Coordinates of C-alpha atoms and ligand atoms in Angstrom, one line a residue:
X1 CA -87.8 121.0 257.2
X2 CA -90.9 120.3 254.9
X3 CA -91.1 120.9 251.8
X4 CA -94.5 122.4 250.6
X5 CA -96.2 122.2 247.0
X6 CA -95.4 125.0 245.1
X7 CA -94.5 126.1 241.3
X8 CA -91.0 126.9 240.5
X9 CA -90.8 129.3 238.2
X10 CA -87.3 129.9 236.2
X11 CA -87.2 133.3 234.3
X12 CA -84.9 132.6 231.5
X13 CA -85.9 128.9 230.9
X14 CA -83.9 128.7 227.8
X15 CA -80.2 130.0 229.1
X16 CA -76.7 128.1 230.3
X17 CA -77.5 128.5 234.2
X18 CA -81.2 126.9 233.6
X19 CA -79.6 123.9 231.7
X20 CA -76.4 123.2 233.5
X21 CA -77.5 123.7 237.4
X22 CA -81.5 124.6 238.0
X23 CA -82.9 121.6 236.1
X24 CA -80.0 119.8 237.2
X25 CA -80.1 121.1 241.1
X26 CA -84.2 120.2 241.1
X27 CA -84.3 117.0 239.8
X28 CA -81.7 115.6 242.2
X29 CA -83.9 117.1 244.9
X30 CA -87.0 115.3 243.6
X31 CA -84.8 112.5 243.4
X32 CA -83.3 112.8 246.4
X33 CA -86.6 114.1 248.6
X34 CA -89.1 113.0 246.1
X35 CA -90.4 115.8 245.8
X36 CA -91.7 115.4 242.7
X37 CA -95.6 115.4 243.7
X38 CA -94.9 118.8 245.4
X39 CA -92.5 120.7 242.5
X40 CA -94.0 121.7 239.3
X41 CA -91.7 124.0 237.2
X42 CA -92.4 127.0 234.9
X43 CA -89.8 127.8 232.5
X44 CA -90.0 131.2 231.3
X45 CA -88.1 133.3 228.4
X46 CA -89.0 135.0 225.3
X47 CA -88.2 132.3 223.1
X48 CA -91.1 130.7 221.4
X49 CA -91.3 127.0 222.7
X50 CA -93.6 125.4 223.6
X51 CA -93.5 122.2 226.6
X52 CA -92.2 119.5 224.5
X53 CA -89.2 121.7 223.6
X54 CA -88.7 122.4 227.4
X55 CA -88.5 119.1 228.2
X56 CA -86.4 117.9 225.8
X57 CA -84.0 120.2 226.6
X58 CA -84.0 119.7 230.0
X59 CA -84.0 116.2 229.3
X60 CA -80.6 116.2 227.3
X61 CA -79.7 118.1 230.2
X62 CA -80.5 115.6 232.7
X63 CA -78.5 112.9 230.2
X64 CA -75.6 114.8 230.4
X65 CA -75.1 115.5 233.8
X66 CA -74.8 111.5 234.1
X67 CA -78.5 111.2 236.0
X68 CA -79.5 107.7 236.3
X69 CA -81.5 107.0 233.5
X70 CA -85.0 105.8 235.2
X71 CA -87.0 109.0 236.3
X72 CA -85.7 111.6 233.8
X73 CA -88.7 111.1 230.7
X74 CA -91.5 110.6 233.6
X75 CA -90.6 113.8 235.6
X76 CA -89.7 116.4 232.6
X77 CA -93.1 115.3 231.0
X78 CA -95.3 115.6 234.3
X79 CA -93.5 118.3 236.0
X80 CA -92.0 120.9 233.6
X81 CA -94.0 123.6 231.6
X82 CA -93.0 126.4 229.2
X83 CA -94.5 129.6 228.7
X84 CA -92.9 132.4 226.5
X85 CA -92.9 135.5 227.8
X86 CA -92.2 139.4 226.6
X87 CA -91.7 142.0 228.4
X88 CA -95.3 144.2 229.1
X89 CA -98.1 143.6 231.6
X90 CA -100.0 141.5 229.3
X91 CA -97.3 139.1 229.1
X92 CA -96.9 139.0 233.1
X93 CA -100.9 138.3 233.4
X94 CA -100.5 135.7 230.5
X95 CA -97.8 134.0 233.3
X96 CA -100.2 134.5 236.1
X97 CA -103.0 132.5 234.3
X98 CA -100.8 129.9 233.2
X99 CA -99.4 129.5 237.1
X100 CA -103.0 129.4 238.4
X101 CA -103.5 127.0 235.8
X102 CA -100.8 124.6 237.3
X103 CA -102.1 125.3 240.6
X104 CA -105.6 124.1 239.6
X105 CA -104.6 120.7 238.0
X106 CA -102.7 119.8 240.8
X107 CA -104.6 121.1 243.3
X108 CA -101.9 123.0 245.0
X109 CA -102.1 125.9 247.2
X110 CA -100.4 129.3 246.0
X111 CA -96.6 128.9 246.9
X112 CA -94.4 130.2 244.5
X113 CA -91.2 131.0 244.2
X114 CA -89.0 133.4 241.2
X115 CA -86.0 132.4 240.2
X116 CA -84.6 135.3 237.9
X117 CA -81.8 133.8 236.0
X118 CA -81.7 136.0 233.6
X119 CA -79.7 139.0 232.2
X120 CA -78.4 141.3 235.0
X121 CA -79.8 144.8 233.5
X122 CA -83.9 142.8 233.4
X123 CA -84.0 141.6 237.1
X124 CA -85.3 145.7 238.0
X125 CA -88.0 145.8 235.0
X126 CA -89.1 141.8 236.0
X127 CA -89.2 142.8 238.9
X128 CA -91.4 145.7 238.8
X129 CA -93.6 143.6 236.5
X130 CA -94.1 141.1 239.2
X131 CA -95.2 143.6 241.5
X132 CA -97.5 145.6 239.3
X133 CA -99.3 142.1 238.4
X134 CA -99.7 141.8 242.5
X135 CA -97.8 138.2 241.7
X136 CA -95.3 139.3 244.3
X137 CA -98.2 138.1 247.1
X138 CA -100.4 134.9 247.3
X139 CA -102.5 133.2 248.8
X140 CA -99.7 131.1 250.5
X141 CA -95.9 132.2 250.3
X142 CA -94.2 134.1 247.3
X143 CA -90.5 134.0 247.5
X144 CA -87.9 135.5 244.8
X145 CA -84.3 134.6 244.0
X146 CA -81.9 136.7 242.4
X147 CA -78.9 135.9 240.9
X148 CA -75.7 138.0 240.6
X149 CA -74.4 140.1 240.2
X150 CA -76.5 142.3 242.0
X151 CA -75.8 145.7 240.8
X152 CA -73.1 146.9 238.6
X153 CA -71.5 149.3 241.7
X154 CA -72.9 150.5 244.6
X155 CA -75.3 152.9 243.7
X156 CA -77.3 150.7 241.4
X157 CA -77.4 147.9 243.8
X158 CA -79.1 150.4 245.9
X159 CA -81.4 151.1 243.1
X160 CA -82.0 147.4 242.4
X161 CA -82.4 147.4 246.2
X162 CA -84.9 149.8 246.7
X163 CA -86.9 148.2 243.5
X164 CA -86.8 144.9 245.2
X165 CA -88.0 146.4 248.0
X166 CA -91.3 148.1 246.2
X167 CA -92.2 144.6 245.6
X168 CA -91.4 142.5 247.6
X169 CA -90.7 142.1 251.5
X170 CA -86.6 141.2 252.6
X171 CA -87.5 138.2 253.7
X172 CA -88.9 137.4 250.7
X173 CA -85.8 138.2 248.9
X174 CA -83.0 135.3 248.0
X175 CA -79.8 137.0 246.7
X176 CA -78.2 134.0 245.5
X177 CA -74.4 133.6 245.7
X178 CA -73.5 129.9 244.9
X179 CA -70.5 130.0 247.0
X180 CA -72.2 130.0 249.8
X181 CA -74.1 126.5 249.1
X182 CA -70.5 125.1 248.9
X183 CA -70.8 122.4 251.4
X184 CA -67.0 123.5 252.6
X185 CA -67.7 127.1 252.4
X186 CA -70.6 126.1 254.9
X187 CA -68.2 124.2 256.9
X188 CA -66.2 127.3 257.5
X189 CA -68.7 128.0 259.9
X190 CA -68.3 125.1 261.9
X191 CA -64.8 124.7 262.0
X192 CA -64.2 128.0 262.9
X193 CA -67.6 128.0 266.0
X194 CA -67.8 124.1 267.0
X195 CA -63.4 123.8 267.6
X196 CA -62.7 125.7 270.5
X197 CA -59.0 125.4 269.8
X198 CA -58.8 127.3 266.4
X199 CA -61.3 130.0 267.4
X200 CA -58.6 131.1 270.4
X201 CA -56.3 131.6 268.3
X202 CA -58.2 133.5 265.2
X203 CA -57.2 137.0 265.9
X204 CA -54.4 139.6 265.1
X205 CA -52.6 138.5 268.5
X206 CA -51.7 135.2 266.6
X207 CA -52.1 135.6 263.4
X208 CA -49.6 137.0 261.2
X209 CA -51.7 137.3 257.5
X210 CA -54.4 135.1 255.7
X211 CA -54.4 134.5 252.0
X212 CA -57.5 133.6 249.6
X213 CA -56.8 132.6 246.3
X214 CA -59.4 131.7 243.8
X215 CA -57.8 130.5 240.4
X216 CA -59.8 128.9 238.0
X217 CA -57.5 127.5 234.7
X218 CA -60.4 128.1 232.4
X219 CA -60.6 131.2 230.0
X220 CA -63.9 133.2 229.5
X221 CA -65.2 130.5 227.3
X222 CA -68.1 131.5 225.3
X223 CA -69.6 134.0 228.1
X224 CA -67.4 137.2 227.1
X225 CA -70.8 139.4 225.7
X226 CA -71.6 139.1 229.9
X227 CA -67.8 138.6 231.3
X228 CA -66.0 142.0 229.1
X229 CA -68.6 144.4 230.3
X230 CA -68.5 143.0 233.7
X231 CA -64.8 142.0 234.8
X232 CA -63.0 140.0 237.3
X233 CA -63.8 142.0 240.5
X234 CA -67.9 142.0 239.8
X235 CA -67.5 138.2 238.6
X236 CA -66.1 136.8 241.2
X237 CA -64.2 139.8 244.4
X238 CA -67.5 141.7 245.1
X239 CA -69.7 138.9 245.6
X240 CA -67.8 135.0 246.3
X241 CA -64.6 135.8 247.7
X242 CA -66.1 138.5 249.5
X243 CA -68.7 136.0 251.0
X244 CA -65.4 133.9 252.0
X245 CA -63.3 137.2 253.8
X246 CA -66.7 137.5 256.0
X247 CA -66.8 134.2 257.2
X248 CA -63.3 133.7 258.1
X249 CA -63.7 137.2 259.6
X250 CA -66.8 137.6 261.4
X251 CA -67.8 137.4 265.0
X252 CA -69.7 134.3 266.2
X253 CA -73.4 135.0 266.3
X254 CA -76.0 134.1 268.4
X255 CA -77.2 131.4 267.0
X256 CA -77.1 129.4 264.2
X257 CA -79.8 131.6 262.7
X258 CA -80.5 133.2 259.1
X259 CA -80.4 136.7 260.4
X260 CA -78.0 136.8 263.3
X261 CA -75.1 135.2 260.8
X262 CA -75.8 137.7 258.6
X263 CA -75.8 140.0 260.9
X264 CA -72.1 139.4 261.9
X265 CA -71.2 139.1 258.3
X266 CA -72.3 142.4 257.8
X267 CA -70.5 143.5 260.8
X268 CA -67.5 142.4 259.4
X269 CA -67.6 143.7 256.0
X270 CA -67.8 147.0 257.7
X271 CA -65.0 146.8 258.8
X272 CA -63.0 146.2 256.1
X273 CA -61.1 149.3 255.1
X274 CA -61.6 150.2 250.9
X275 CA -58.5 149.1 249.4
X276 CA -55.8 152.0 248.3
X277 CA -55.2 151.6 244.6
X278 CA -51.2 150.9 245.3
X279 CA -52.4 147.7 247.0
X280 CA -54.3 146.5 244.3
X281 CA -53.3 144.8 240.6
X282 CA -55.7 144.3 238.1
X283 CA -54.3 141.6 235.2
X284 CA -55.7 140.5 231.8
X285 CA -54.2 137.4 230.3
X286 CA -52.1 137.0 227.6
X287 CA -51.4 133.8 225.6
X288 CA -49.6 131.2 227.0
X289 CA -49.9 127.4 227.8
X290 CA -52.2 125.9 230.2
X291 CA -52.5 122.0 231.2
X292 CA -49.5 121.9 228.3
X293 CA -51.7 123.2 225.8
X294 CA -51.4 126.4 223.8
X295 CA -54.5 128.7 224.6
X296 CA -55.5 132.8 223.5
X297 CA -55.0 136.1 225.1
X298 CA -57.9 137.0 226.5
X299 CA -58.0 139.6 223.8
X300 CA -58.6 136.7 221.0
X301 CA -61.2 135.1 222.6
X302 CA -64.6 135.0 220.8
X303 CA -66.6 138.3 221.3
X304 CA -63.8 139.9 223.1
X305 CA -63.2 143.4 221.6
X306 CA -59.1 144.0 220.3
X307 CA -58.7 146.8 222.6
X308 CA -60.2 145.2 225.8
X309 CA -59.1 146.5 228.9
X310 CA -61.1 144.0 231.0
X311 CA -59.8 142.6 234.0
X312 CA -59.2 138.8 234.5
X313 CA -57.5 139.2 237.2
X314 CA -57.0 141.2 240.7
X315 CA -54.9 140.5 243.6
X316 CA -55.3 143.0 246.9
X317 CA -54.5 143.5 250.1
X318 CA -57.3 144.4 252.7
X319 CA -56.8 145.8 256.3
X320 CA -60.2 145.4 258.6
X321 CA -60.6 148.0 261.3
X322 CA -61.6 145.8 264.5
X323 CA -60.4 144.3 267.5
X324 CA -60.0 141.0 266.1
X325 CA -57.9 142.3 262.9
X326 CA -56.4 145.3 263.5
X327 CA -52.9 145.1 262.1
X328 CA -53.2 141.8 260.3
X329 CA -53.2 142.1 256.1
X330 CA -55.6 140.0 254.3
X331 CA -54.2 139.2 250.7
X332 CA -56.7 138.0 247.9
X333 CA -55.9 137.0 244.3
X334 CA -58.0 135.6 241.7
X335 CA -58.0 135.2 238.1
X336 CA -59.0 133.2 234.9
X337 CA -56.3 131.6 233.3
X338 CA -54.2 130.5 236.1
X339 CA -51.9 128.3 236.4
X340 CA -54.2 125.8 238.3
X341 CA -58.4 125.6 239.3
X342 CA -58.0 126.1 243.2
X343 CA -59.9 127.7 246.1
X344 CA -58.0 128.6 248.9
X345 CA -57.5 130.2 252.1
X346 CA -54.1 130.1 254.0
X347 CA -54.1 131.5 257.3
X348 CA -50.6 132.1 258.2
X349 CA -49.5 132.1 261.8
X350 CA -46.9 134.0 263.5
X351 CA -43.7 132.8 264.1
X352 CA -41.7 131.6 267.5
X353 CA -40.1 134.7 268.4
X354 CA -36.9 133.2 268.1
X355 CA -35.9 130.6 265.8
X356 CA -33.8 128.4 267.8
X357 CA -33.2 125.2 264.8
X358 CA -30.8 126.8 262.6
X359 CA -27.5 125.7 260.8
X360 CA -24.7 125.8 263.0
X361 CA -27.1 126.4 265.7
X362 CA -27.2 130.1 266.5
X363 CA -30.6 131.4 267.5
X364 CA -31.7 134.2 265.3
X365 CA -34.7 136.7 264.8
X366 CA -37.2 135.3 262.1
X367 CA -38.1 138.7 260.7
X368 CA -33.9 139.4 260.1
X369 CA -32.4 138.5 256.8
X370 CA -31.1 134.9 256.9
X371 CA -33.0 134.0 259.4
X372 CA -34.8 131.2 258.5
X373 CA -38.3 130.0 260.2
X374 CA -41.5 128.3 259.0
X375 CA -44.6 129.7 260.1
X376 CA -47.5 127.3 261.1
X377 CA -50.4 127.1 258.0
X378 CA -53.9 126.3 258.0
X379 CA -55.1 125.6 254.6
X380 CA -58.7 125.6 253.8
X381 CA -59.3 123.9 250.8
X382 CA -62.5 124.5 249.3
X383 CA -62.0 123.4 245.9
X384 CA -60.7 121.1 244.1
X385 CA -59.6 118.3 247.0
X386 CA -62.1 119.8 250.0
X387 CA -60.1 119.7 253.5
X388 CA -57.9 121.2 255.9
X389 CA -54.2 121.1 256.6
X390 CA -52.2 122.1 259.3
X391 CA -48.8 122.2 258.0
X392 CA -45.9 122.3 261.1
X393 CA -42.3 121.4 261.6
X394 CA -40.4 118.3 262.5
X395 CA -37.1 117.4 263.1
X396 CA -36.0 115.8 260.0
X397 CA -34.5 112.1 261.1
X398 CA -30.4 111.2 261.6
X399 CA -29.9 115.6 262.0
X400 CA -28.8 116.5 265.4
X401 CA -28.7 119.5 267.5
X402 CA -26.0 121.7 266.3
X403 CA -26.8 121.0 262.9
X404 CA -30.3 120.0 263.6
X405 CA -32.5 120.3 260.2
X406 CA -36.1 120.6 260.3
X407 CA -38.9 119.3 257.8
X408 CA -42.4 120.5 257.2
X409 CA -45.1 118.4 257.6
X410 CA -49.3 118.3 257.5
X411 CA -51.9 117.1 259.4
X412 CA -54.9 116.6 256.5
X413 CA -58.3 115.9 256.4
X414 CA -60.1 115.2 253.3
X415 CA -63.4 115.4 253.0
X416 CA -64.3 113.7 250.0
X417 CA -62.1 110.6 251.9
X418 CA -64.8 110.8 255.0
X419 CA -67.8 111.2 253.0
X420 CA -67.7 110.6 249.5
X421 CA -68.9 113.1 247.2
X422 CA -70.4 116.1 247.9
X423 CA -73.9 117.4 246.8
X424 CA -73.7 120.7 244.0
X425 CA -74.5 123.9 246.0
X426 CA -77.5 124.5 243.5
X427 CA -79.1 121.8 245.2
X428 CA -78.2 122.9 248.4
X429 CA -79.6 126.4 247.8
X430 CA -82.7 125.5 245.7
X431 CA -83.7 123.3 248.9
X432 CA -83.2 126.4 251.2
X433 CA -85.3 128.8 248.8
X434 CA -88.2 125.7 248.5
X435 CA -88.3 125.5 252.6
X436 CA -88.1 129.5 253.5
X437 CA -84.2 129.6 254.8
X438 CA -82.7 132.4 254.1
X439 CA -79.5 131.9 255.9
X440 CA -77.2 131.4 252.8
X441 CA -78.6 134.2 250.7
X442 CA -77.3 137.6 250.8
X443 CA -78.9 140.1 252.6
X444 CA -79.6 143.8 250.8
X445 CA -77.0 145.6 253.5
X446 CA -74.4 142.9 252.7
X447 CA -74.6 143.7 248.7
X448 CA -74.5 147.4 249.5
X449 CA -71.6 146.7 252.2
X450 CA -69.4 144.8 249.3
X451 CA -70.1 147.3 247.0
X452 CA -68.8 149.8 249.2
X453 CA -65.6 148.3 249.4
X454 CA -64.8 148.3 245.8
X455 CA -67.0 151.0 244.0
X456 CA -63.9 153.1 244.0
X457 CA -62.0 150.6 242.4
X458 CA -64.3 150.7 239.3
X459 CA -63.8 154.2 239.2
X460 CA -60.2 154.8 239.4
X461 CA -59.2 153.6 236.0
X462 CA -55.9 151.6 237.7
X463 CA -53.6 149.9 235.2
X464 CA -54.2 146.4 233.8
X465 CA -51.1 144.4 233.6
X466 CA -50.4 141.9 231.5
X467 CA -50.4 138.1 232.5
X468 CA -49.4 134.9 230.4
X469 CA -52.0 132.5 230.7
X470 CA -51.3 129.3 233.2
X471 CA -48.9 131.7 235.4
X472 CA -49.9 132.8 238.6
X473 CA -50.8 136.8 237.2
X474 CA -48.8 139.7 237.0
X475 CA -45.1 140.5 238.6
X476 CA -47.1 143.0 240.5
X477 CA -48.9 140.2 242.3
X478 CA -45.2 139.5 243.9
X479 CA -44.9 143.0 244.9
X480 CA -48.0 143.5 247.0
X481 CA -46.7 139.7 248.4
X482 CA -43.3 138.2 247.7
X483 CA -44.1 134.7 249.2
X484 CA -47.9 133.2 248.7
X485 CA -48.5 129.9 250.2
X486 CA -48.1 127.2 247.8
X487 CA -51.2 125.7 247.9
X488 CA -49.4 122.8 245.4
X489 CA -49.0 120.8 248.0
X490 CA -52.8 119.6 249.1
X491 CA -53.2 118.5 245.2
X492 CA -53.3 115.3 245.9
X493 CA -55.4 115.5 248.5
X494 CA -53.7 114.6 251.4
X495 CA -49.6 115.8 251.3
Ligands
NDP1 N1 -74.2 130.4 233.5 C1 -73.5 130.4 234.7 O1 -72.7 129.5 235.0 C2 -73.8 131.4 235.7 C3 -74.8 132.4 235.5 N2 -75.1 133.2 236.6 C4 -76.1 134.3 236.4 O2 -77.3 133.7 235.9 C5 -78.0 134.5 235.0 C6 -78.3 133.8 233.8 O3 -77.1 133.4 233.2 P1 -77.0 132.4 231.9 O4 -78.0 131.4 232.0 O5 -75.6 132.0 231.8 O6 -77.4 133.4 230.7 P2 -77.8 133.1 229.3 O7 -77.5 134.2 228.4 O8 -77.4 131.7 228.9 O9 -79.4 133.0 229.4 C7 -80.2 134.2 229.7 C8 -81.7 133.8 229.7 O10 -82.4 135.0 229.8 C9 -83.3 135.1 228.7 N3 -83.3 136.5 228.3 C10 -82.3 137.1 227.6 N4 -82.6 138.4 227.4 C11 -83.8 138.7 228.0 C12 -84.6 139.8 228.1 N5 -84.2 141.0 227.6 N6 -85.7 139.7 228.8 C13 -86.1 138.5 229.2 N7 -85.4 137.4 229.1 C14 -84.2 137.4 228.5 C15 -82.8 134.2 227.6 O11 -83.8 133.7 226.8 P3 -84.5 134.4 225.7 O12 -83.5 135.0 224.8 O13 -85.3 133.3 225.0 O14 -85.4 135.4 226.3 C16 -82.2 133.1 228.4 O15 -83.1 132.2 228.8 C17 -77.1 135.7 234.9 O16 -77.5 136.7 235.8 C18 -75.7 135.2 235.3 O17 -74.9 136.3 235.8 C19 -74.5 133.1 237.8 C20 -73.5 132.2 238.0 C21 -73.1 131.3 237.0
LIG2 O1 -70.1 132.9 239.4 C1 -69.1 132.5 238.7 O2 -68.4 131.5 239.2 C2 -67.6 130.7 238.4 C3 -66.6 130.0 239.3 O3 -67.4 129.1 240.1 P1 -66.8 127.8 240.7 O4 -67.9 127.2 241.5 O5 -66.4 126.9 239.5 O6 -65.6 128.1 241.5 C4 -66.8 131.6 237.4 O7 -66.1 130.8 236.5 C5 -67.7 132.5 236.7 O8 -67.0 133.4 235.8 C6 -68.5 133.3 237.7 O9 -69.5 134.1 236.9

């Protein structure tokens, strides 16, 4: 797809996310694409600098994120621009001169596109600011993106919703969720639709439960004044590993289109049955040792209130109402802290109805105490060693029937070992907001879907149990689900 002139405009110019992955995520594109001619960027906050600073920022940025040297001074001086910005309508047509401005040097038509990295609680008034200065329509195409979180719970996603709305048109609208530029979250799709083999067996008929952990090892760092009013379910459940439980669950669409994937996502999400609170843990670190080193309770970290009662952690089980899932538990846990960084998804088959290789050879009932039999399990690694792997059982060498013994083993495919690295998904993304696709952005009924799901979670006040930091969270965890796959085994990559 083509990639037209336009201005980029980055609301909150000055923060983390500009520095660490827009400047980043553009640069490689013009790299990449050389799109340079065509990309001219806009940084926008209410700091008072001017270009130079911009670029020089953006510059150190660049440096640190190990670009090659060559292009960096020549594109931040000819491509970037700074305008500070407050918050009235004088402001916004200040922002509008200085874009037509742009336009004019370089002779370009009037594509634009938003990108609102900026504090949650100011996407609604930007918003509305855009639209009141008609810059939510040009003279060639307008797009916004939106970071999340989108909404705090359901009802002001709806709000933000029907504010977007009053500006702009959906499919003007990019909901951005970075998981879903993971090139292996992506992949998802097309291991599940392009191999026939694993698609017949992806229902409740053989299927006995699937897993999703995301762990991360790292604390809240220096992000708590965001992270303690926000907590782990709107960091991370309501919006990235729910985009994962709709793509391992959905229906196949169509086609490989924008709207008729999203479509099915959404039909799957609304499927999913709220969770009860007894099959949900919420966890909040305490100290402990991660990577052998000593680190804080979440509680001493900097900016974190004494008496915080933030969650860092939750672990669930979800049932989905369908003909596909019916009867089949999905169990999620994710936390900061953790023992290990590690994005997961286990599907675990069912067991042979009878397991025939035991000691002293009498055939017994897997589900009956002593009885012991290995289910089949897909892994679905998407970070940190991207793959698959398919573990099953062998007959372990010089045992022999009667006392046959059995040995687990995998069938791996790395990704990084077929294709080398893999691209950042703020690349990925940017690209697909620059050249109109919607397809990995979140539509407004799939925010409102999610939301749905776990409003009442936010409400009911459910007790937050304490976890050392660089376990695997809270005792609790082991009660909703003694045995979770042990993901230790793809660390290296290929085991
Ligand atoms: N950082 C990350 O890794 C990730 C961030 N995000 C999301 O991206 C967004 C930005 O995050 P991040 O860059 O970390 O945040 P920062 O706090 O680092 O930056 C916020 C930016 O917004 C500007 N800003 C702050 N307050 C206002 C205001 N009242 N009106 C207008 N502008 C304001 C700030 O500049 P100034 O004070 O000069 O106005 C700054 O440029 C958030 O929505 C976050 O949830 C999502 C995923 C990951
Ligand atoms: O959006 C967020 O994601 C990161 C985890 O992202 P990953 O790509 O490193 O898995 C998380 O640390 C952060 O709290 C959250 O806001």
């Amino acid at each position: 797809m083509s990639i037209d002139p336009h201005v980029f405009v980055i609301f909150g110019a000055t923060g983390d996310l500009t520095k660490r992955k827009l400047i980043p995520a553009l640069f490689h594109l013009m790299q990449n694409e050389d799109i340079a001619e065509r990309c001219h960027v806009l940084g926008t906050a209410r700091s008072d600098w001017s270009d130079d600073k911009f670029r020089s920022v953006a510059k150190e940025a660049l440096r640190n994120a190990d670009f090659d040297e060559a292009d960096i001074d020549a594109w931040c001086d000819q491509r970037l621009f700074y305008q500070s910005l407050g918050e009235d309508g004088a402001d916004f047509e200040a922002l509008q001169h200085r874009i037509e401005d742009i336009e004019e040097q370089f002779d370009l038509p009037q594509n634009r596109a938003f990108y609102l990295s900026l504090p949650p609680r100011t996407y609604g008034p930007t918003i509305k600011q855009l639209g009141e200065q008609g810059l939510s329509e040009s003279d060639g195409w307008t797009r916004v993106v939106i970071e999340k979180p989108f909404g705090q719970d359901l009802e002001s996603a709806k709000e933000l919703n029907d504010t977007v709305h009053a500006a702009f048109r959906e499919d003007q609208v990019f909901r951005i969720d970075h998981y879903l530029g993971k090139e292996t979250v992506q992949n998802l799709l097309v291991f599940r639709f392009a191999n026939a083999m694993f698609e017949s067996l992806w229902n409740r008929d053989r299927i006995e439960r699937v897993e999703i952990t995301v762990s991360e090892n790292l604390g809240v760092g220096d992000r708590a004044s965001y992270y303690d009013s926000s907590g782990h379910v709107r960091d991370m459940l309501q919006n990235h590993i729910t985009q994962l439980l709709s793509l391992v669950t959905m229906e196949p669409p169509a086609a490989m289109e924008g709207d008729e994937i999203r479509q099915e996502k959404v039909k799957a999400l609304r499927a999913v049955m709220p969770p009860s609170p007894e099959d949900v843990v919420f966890g909040q670190y305490s100290e402990g040792e991660v990577g052998g080193e000593r680190v804080p309770a979440y509680t001493d970290e900097p900016d974190v209130p004494d008496d915080s009662d933030t969650e860092t952690f939750v672990a669930l089980r979800l049932e989905i109402a369908n003909w596909r899932w019916r009867g089949v538990p999905f169990y999620i846990r994710s936390g900061k802290r953790l023992d290990k960084k590690r994005t997961q998804i286990a599907v675990v088959f069912q067991r042979a109805p009878i397991a025939l290789f035991q000691p002293g050879g009498e055939p017994c009932i897997p589900e009956e105490a002593g009885c012991s039999a290995e289910p089949n399990v897909l892994l679905i690694t998407l970070q940190p060693n991207e793959g698959f792997d398919l573990r099953f059982e062998v007959k372990s060498p010089e045992t022999n029937s009667g006392d046959m013994q059995l040995d687990t083993q995998h069938l791996s495919f790395s990704y990084r070992d077929a294709f080398g690295p893999i691209p950042d998904a703020y690349t990925t993304l940017l690209r697909d907001v620059i050249t109109g696709d919607q397809t990995l952005f979140v539509r407004s009924d799939e925010v409102e879907a999610s939301w749905r799901l776990y409003t009442p979670l936010l409400d009911a006040d459910l007790p937050v149990h304490d976890y050392p930091a660089g376990s695997w969270g809270p005792d609790e965890t082991f009660e909703l689900l003694p045995s979770w796959v042990d993901g230790d085994l793809r660390d290296d990559g290929r085991r």
